[in-house]
Structure formats: structure tokens, C-alpha cells
Amino acid sequence: MPEIPQWASQALSEVYDPCCREKGISVVEMGLVRSVEVDGGRARVELLLTSGWCPFAARVLTEVRERIEEQPGIREAEVEVVWDEVWTTDRLSPRAAGLLRFLPDPARVPDKSAYIRRELR
């Protein structure tokens, strides 16, 4: 994954995919920000979506653009959804993965009853 500049990560740390807002998981922690590049005061941000059918995509793109444009030295930002890479759960930060509690691949859980008992504690 390309490195996202620290200033951009901070700027986007309070932008949420509406589906994860209640858990406090930002677009950065979701791994939705693929890249941020700046050339002469013009920023270009590439975002992935968790689903191509995301009904909130326009809102997220607008909020990302606004947050980036608020940053010193940035006079304009372009935010683009990229379609040549699929978002997967391995892009989640460890904190986000813990909060979302994705289930493991069933083939990797030899004793399903023990797994359920352990996770329901």
C-alpha cells in the first residue's frame, strides 16, 4: 500500500463511512484511502469503497475533499474512487478489525463450538 502523508491521515481521521460512524472507525482506519498526492497545491486523493453499491459514496467523497482542502498549502483537491483494486478486510487497521469483529474463514476454525464460547465471553 502506498504511504499516506501524516497530515492527510490526521485530516481524514474524523471522516467516517456512515456505516462505521457509530463505532468511530474513520476512512483511514477502514483502509479506504489508497493514496494522497500533492502537486503545486493541488491534491489528488484515491479512495476505495467497501462496496460499489455504497449509497453514501457521494457524501464520503465530498467530506474527504473538504477536509483535504482545509489543509495548509492545499488550494484544490480532487477525490476519485478507484475501481482497479478491490477493498478487502486486510486493509483494516488492527483497531478497526477488532471493533468490527469479522469472523475467520470457517476452514481455519477446527472447533467451532469452542470458538463461539470464547468469543461470546
Tab-separated table of N, CA and C in Angstrom:
chain	number	residue	atom	x	y	z
A	1	MET	N	0.842	-1.184	0.000
A	1	MET	CA	0.000	0.000	0.000
A	1	MET	C	0.886	1.245	0.000
A	2	PRO	N	0.524	2.250	-0.774
A	2	PRO	CA	1.296	3.499	-0.752
A	2	PRO	C	1.177	4.168	0.617
A	3	GLU	N	2.221	4.879	0.975
A	3	GLU	CA	2.220	5.613	2.239
A	3	GLU	C	1.327	6.845	2.114
A	4	ILE	N	0.490	7.062	3.107
A	4	ILE	CA	-0.379	8.243	3.127
A	4	ILE	C	0.307	9.271	4.018
A	5	PRO	N	0.498	10.499	3.531
A	5	PRO	CA	1.176	11.507	4.354
A	5	PRO	C	0.467	11.683	5.706
A	6	GLN	N	1.272	11.901	6.744
A	6	GLN	CA	0.744	12.046	8.102
A	6	GLN	C	-0.318	13.141	8.186
A	7	TRP	N	-0.076	14.279	7.529
A	7	TRP	CA	-1.036	15.386	7.588
A	7	TRP	C	-2.387	14.969	7.003
A	8	ALA	N	-2.352	14.146	5.957
A	8	ALA	CA	-3.598	13.691	5.326
A	8	ALA	C	-4.312	12.684	6.225
A	9	SER	N	-3.553	11.779	6.833
A	9	SER	CA	-4.148	10.823	7.772
A	9	SER	C	-4.835	11.554	8.913
A	10	GLN	N	-4.165	12.563	9.446
A	10	GLN	CA	-4.764	13.334	10.535
A	10	GLN	C	-6.014	14.076	10.068
A	11	ALA	N	-5.945	14.679	8.896
A	11	ALA	CA	-7.084	15.428	8.369
A	11	ALA	C	-8.292	14.531	8.144
A	12	LEU	N	-8.042	13.287	7.781
A	12	LEU	CA	-9.139	12.368	7.452
A	12	LEU	C	-9.516	11.440	8.601
A	13	SER	N	-8.864	11.608	9.746
A	13	SER	CA	-9.106	10.702	10.873
A	13	SER	C	-10.495	10.870	11.496
A	14	GLU	N	-11.192	11.936	11.137
A	14	GLU	CA	-12.565	12.105	11.640
A	14	GLU	C	-13.585	12.125	10.503
A	15	VAL	N	-13.217	11.548	9.385
A	15	VAL	CA	-14.160	11.345	8.275
A	15	VAL	C	-14.569	9.879	8.345
A	16	TYR	N	-15.862	9.645	8.389
A	16	TYR	CA	-16.363	8.290	8.597
A	16	TYR	C	-17.231	7.831	7.440
A	17	ASP	N	-17.064	6.565	7.102
A	17	ASP	CA	-18.051	5.894	6.281
A	17	ASP	C	-19.270	5.815	7.196
A	18	PRO	N	-20.428	6.293	6.764
A	18	PRO	CA	-21.594	6.310	7.660
A	18	PRO	C	-21.906	4.956	8.297
A	19	CYS	N	-21.556	3.885	7.648
A	19	CYS	CA	-21.815	2.562	8.220
A	19	CYS	C	-20.944	2.286	9.439
A	20	CYS	N	-19.856	3.025	9.609
A	20	CYS	CA	-18.935	2.782	10.727
A	20	CYS	C	-18.843	3.961	11.681
A	21	ARG	N	-19.605	5.002	11.442
A	21	ARG	CA	-19.552	6.192	12.293
A	21	ARG	C	-19.835	5.856	13.752
A	22	GLU	N	-20.862	5.043	14.003
A	22	GLU	CA	-21.239	4.747	15.386
A	22	GLU	C	-20.142	4.005	16.142
A	23	LYS	N	-19.259	3.326	15.426
A	23	LYS	CA	-18.137	2.645	16.063
A	23	LYS	C	-16.888	3.522	16.098
A	24	GLY	N	-16.950	4.713	15.474
A	24	GLY	CA	-15.815	5.622	15.481
A	24	GLY	C	-14.654	5.157	14.621
A	25	ILE	N	-14.975	4.485	13.510
A	25	ILE	CA	-13.924	3.972	12.621
A	25	ILE	C	-13.847	4.882	11.399
A	26	SER	N	-12.713	5.553	11.247
A	26	SER	CA	-12.547	6.520	10.162
A	26	SER	C	-12.255	5.835	8.830
A	27	VAL	N	-12.326	6.622	7.763
A	27	VAL	CA	-11.986	6.098	6.436
A	27	VAL	C	-10.524	5.667	6.382
A	28	VAL	N	-9.680	6.296	7.211
A	28	VAL	CA	-8.268	5.903	7.272
A	28	VAL	C	-8.158	4.518	7.900
A	29	GLU	N	-8.831	4.315	9.043
A	29	GLU	CA	-8.779	3.019	9.717
A	29	GLU	C	-9.450	1.908	8.910
A	30	MET	N	-10.441	2.285	8.102
A	30	MET	CA	-11.094	1.299	7.239
A	30	MET	C	-10.192	0.886	6.075
A	31	GLY	N	-9.153	1.674	5.823
A	31	GLY	CA	-8.275	1.371	4.695
A	31	GLY	C	-8.872	1.824	3.378
A	32	LEU	N	-9.759	2.810	3.430
A	32	LEU	CA	-10.406	3.293	2.207
A	32	LEU	C	-9.540	4.291	1.444
A	33	VAL	N	-8.568	4.907	2.113
A	33	VAL	CA	-7.697	5.891	1.456
A	33	VAL	C	-6.533	5.133	0.839
A	34	ARG	N	-6.495	5.090	-0.480
A	34	ARG	CA	-5.423	4.375	-1.170
A	34	ARG	C	-4.194	5.242	-1.325
A	35	SER	N	-4.384	6.515	-1.693
A	35	SER	CA	-3.217	7.384	-1.868
A	35	SER	C	-3.627	8.843	-1.764
A	36	VAL	N	-2.641	9.667	-1.430
A	36	VAL	CA	-2.798	11.122	-1.413
A	36	VAL	C	-1.519	11.689	-2.002
A	37	GLU	N	-1.669	12.451	-3.077
A	37	GLU	CA	-0.516	13.083	-3.726
A	37	GLU	C	-0.809	14.565	-3.894
A	38	VAL	N	0.224	15.376	-3.737
A	38	VAL	CA	0.070	16.822	-3.877
A	38	VAL	C	1.081	17.319	-4.885
A	39	ASP	N	0.606	18.178	-5.787
A	39	ASP	CA	1.472	18.807	-6.782
A	39	ASP	C	1.040	20.259	-6.920
A	40	GLY	N	1.898	21.178	-6.476
A	40	GLY	CA	1.619	22.606	-6.620
A	40	GLY	C	0.340	23.069	-5.958
A	41	GLY	N	0.037	22.552	-4.774
A	41	GLY	CA	-1.166	22.980	-4.067
A	41	GLY	C	-2.428	22.243	-4.469
A	42	ARG	N	-2.302	21.342	-5.418
A	42	ARG	CA	-3.452	20.549	-5.870
A	42	ARG	C	-3.269	19.126	-5.360
A	43	ALA	N	-4.246	18.667	-4.566
A	43	ALA	CA	-4.176	17.320	-4.001
A	43	ALA	C	-5.037	16.372	-4.808
A	44	ARG	N	-4.578	15.157	-4.921
A	44	ARG	CA	-5.341	14.091	-5.562
A	44	ARG	C	-5.426	12.940	-4.566
A	45	VAL	N	-6.659	12.566	-4.224
A	45	VAL	CA	-6.897	11.501	-3.258
A	45	VAL	C	-7.595	10.353	-3.977
A	46	GLU	N	-7.089	9.159	-3.781
A	46	GLU	CA	-7.727	7.971	-4.326
A	46	GLU	C	-8.374	7.201	-3.180
A	47	LEU	N	-9.645	6.858	-3.366
A	47	LEU	CA	-10.396	6.106	-2.356
A	47	LEU	C	-10.897	4.794	-2.929
A	48	LEU	N	-10.944	3.810	-2.071
A	48	LEU	CA	-11.614	2.554	-2.377
A	48	LEU	C	-12.949	2.577	-1.650
A	49	LEU	N	-13.898	1.849	-2.129
A	49	LEU	CA	-15.177	1.695	-1.441
A	49	LEU	C	-15.291	0.257	-0.964
A	50	THR	N	-15.973	0.066	0.162
A	50	THR	CA	-16.182	-1.301	0.636
A	50	THR	C	-17.113	-2.054	-0.304
A	51	SER	N	-17.946	-1.295	-1.009
A	51	SER	CA	-18.880	-1.883	-1.962
A	51	SER	C	-19.125	-0.876	-3.084
A	52	GLY	N	-19.195	-1.355	-4.292
A	52	GLY	CA	-19.510	-0.484	-5.418
A	52	GLY	C	-20.920	0.075	-5.339
A	53	TRP	N	-21.730	-0.487	-4.453
A	53	TRP	CA	-23.119	-0.063	-4.292
A	53	TRP	C	-23.306	0.827	-3.075
A	54	CYS	N	-22.212	1.349	-2.510
A	54	CYS	CA	-22.293	2.167	-1.301
A	54	CYS	C	-23.194	3.380	-1.536
A	55	PRO	N	-24.307	3.473	-0.795
A	55	PRO	CA	-25.229	4.595	-1.006
A	55	PRO	C	-24.699	5.921	-0.458
A	56	PHE	N	-23.609	5.857	0.329
A	56	PHE	CA	-23.066	7.056	0.953
A	56	PHE	C	-21.804	7.559	0.273
A	57	ALA	N	-21.432	6.986	-0.854
A	57	ALA	CA	-20.167	7.326	-1.507
A	57	ALA	C	-20.048	8.820	-1.783
A	58	ALA	N	-21.088	9.445	-2.295
A	58	ALA	CA	-21.012	10.875	-2.622
A	58	ALA	C	-20.725	11.703	-1.377
A	59	ARG	N	-21.360	11.357	-0.275
A	59	ARG	CA	-21.141	12.092	0.968
A	59	ARG	C	-19.694	11.933	1.451
A	60	VAL	N	-19.176	10.712	1.405
A	60	VAL	CA	-17.804	10.454	1.851
A	60	VAL	C	-16.813	11.199	0.960
A	61	LEU	N	-16.994	11.144	-0.344
A	61	LEU	CA	-16.088	11.837	-1.260
A	61	LEU	C	-16.093	13.340	-1.001
A	62	THR	N	-17.266	13.910	-0.784
A	62	THR	CA	-17.364	15.347	-0.509
A	62	THR	C	-16.651	15.700	0.782
A	63	GLU	N	-16.866	14.925	1.821
A	63	GLU	CA	-16.236	15.222	3.106
A	63	GLU	C	-14.718	15.074	3.031
A	64	VAL	N	-14.229	14.069	2.319
A	64	VAL	CA	-12.777	13.904	2.139
A	64	VAL	C	-12.215	15.125	1.412
A	65	ARG	N	-12.864	15.547	0.338
A	65	ARG	CA	-12.389	16.719	-0.416
A	65	ARG	C	-12.344	17.953	0.476
A	66	GLU	N	-13.410	18.183	1.225
A	66	GLU	CA	-13.465	19.364	2.087
A	66	GLU	C	-12.366	19.339	3.145
A	67	ARG	N	-12.137	18.197	3.763
A	67	ARG	CA	-11.101	18.101	4.800
A	67	ARG	C	-9.709	18.331	4.225
A	68	ILE	N	-9.457	17.787	3.050
A	68	ILE	CA	-8.135	17.974	2.431
A	68	ILE	C	-7.953	19.430	2.031
A	69	GLU	N	-8.989	20.044	1.475
A	69	GLU	CA	-8.889	21.449	1.056
A	69	GLU	C	-8.705	22.412	2.227
A	70	GLU	N	-9.030	21.997	3.436
A	70	GLU	CA	-8.832	22.830	4.628
A	70	GLU	C	-7.370	22.864	5.076
A	71	GLN	N	-6.547	22.001	4.522
A	71	GLN	CA	-5.168	21.875	4.988
A	71	GLN	C	-4.271	22.969	4.406
A	72	PRO	N	-3.290	23.421	5.198
A	72	PRO	CA	-2.359	24.462	4.723
A	72	PRO	C	-1.664	24.037	3.426
A	73	GLY	N	-1.589	24.963	2.499
A	73	GLY	CA	-0.899	24.722	1.239
A	73	GLY	C	-1.731	24.029	0.175
A	74	ILE	N	-2.943	23.624	0.529
A	74	ILE	CA	-3.814	22.948	-0.439
A	74	ILE	C	-4.869	23.953	-0.905
A	75	ARG	N	-4.903	24.205	-2.199
A	75	ARG	CA	-5.907	25.139	-2.719
A	75	ARG	C	-7.040	24.422	-3.435
A	76	GLU	N	-6.798	23.174	-3.803
A	76	GLU	CA	-7.823	22.396	-4.508
A	76	GLU	C	-7.559	20.909	-4.292
A	77	ALA	N	-8.638	20.136	-4.171
A	77	ALA	CA	-8.496	18.684	-4.014
A	77	ALA	C	-9.460	17.963	-4.942
A	78	GLU	N	-8.966	16.911	-5.501
A	78	GLU	CA	-9.763	16.023	-6.347
A	78	GLU	C	-9.792	14.665	-5.655
A	79	VAL	N	-10.976	14.121	-5.480
A	79	VAL	CA	-11.125	12.819	-4.843
A	79	VAL	C	-11.746	11.881	-5.862
A	80	GLU	N	-11.097	10.758	-6.034
A	80	GLU	CA	-11.530	9.820	-7.066
A	80	GLU	C	-11.674	8.426	-6.473
A	81	VAL	N	-12.745	7.749	-6.819
A	81	VAL	CA	-12.899	6.346	-6.455
A	81	VAL	C	-12.148	5.532	-7.490
A	82	VAL	N	-11.317	4.618	-7.005
A	82	VAL	CA	-10.581	3.756	-7.924
A	82	VAL	C	-11.273	2.402	-7.991
A	83	TRP	N	-11.301	1.866	-9.171
A	83	TRP	CA	-12.012	0.602	-9.387
A	83	TRP	C	-11.070	-0.536	-9.747
A	84	ASP	N	-9.771	-0.256	-9.840
A	84	ASP	CA	-8.833	-1.298	-10.247
A	84	ASP	C	-8.287	-2.094	-9.057
A	85	GLU	N	-8.770	-1.792	-7.868
A	85	GLU	CA	-8.375	-2.527	-6.669
A	85	GLU	C	-9.634	-2.730	-5.824
A	86	VAL	N	-9.798	-3.917	-5.341
A	86	VAL	CA	-10.957	-4.244	-4.528
A	86	VAL	C	-10.592	-4.057	-3.056
A	87	TRP	N	-11.487	-3.423	-2.293
A	87	TRP	CA	-11.274	-3.298	-0.861
A	87	TRP	C	-11.491	-4.661	-0.223
A	88	THR	N	-10.580	-5.035	0.675
A	88	THR	CA	-10.716	-6.274	1.437
A	88	THR	C	-10.446	-5.975	2.903
A	89	THR	N	-10.847	-6.864	3.771
A	89	THR	CA	-10.702	-6.642	5.205
A	89	THR	C	-9.249	-6.571	5.656
A	90	ASP	N	-8.307	-7.030	4.855
A	90	ASP	CA	-6.902	-6.912	5.261
A	90	ASP	C	-6.427	-5.461	5.238
A	91	ARG	N	-7.212	-4.539	4.693
A	91	ARG	CA	-6.872	-3.118	4.707
A	91	ARG	C	-7.262	-2.447	6.028
A	92	LEU	N	-8.047	-3.120	6.858
A	92	LEU	CA	-8.482	-2.562	8.136
A	92	LEU	C	-7.294	-2.394	9.088
A	93	SER	N	-7.338	-1.320	9.879
A	93	SER	CA	-6.354	-1.185	10.948
A	93	SER	C	-6.658	-2.259	11.986
A	94	PRO	N	-5.685	-2.608	12.825
A	94	PRO	CA	-5.965	-3.598	13.873
A	94	PRO	C	-7.133	-3.168	14.773
A	95	ARG	N	-7.210	-1.897	15.100
A	95	ARG	CA	-8.309	-1.401	15.937
A	95	ARG	C	-9.656	-1.609	15.241
A	96	ALA	N	-9.734	-1.248	13.953
A	96	ALA	CA	-10.981	-1.402	13.202
A	96	ALA	C	-11.382	-2.868	13.101
A	97	ALA	N	-10.416	-3.725	12.834
A	97	ALA	CA	-10.721	-5.161	12.725
A	97	ALA	C	-11.266	-5.685	14.047
A	98	GLY	N	-10.697	-5.218	15.160
A	98	GLY	CA	-11.186	-5.648	16.461
A	98	GLY	C	-12.593	-5.155	16.749
A	99	LEU	N	-12.869	-3.914	16.373
A	99	LEU	CA	-14.201	-3.359	16.610
A	99	LEU	C	-15.262	-4.016	15.735
A	100	LEU	N	-14.890	-4.353	14.512
A	100	LEU	CA	-15.862	-4.947	13.593
A	100	LEU	C	-16.006	-6.449	13.804
A	101	ARG	N	-14.998	-7.073	14.402
A	101	ARG	CA	-15.042	-8.496	14.745
A	101	ARG	C	-15.471	-9.365	13.570
A	102	PHE	N	-14.735	-9.290	12.490
A	102	PHE	CA	-15.025	-10.152	11.352
A	102	PHE	C	-14.766	-11.600	11.736
A	103	LEU	N	-15.607	-12.467	11.279
A	103	LEU	CA	-15.422	-13.880	11.554
A	103	LEU	C	-14.312	-14.440	10.688
A	104	PRO	N	-13.560	-15.382	11.230
A	104	PRO	CA	-12.497	-16.002	10.425
A	104	PRO	C	-13.095	-16.944	9.390
A	105	ASP	N	-12.276	-17.320	8.442
A	105	ASP	CA	-12.658	-18.312	7.454
A	105	ASP	C	-13.021	-19.594	8.211
A	106	PRO	N	-14.213	-20.148	7.990
A	106	PRO	CA	-14.623	-21.355	8.727
A	106	PRO	C	-13.626	-22.513	8.610
A	107	ALA	N	-12.918	-22.603	7.513
A	107	ALA	CA	-11.943	-23.679	7.341
A	107	ALA	C	-10.779	-23.545	8.326
A	108	ARG	N	-10.577	-22.335	8.876
A	108	ARG	CA	-9.476	-22.118	9.813
A	108	ARG	C	-9.915	-22.231	11.272
A	109	VAL	N	-11.149	-22.662	11.516
A	109	VAL	CA	-11.658	-22.824	12.882
A	109	VAL	C	-12.010	-24.295	13.068
A	110	PRO	N	-11.065	-25.076	13.609
A	110	PRO	CA	-11.321	-26.508	13.725
A	110	PRO	C	-12.435	-26.856	14.717
A	111	ASP	N	-12.538	-26.101	15.818
A	111	ASP	CA	-13.566	-26.373	16.822
A	111	ASP	C	-14.491	-25.165	16.911
A	112	LYS	N	-15.545	-25.189	16.121
A	112	LYS	CA	-16.448	-24.036	16.027
A	112	LYS	C	-17.152	-23.743	17.352
A	113	SER	N	-17.543	-24.768	18.098
A	113	SER	CA	-18.208	-24.561	19.390
A	113	SER	C	-17.279	-23.851	20.369
A	114	ALA	N	-16.023	-24.249	20.418
A	114	ALA	CA	-15.049	-23.604	21.313
A	114	ALA	C	-14.836	-22.157	20.893
A	115	TYR	N	-14.778	-21.914	19.598
A	115	TYR	CA	-14.600	-20.546	19.102
A	115	TYR	C	-15.761	-19.658	19.539
A	116	ILE	N	-16.977	-20.158	19.382
A	116	ILE	CA	-18.168	-19.376	19.749
A	116	ILE	C	-18.188	-19.112	21.253
A	117	ARG	N	-17.895	-20.126	22.058
A	117	ARG	CA	-17.865	-19.941	23.520
A	117	ARG	C	-16.831	-18.876	23.908
A	118	ARG	N	-15.659	-18.946	23.302
A	118	ARG	CA	-14.579	-17.999	23.612
A	118	ARG	C	-14.969	-16.571	23.213
A	119	GLU	N	-15.610	-16.412	22.060
A	119	GLU	CA	-15.955	-15.075	21.561
A	119	GLU	C	-17.170	-14.476	22.253
A	120	LEU	N	-18.030	-15.277	22.822
A	120	LEU	CA	-19.229	-14.754	23.477
A	120	LEU	C	-18.970	-14.296	24.913
A	121	ARG	N	-17.764	-14.499	25.415
A	121	ARG	CA	-17.442	-14.041	26.780
A	121	ARG	C	-17.551	-12.571	26.901
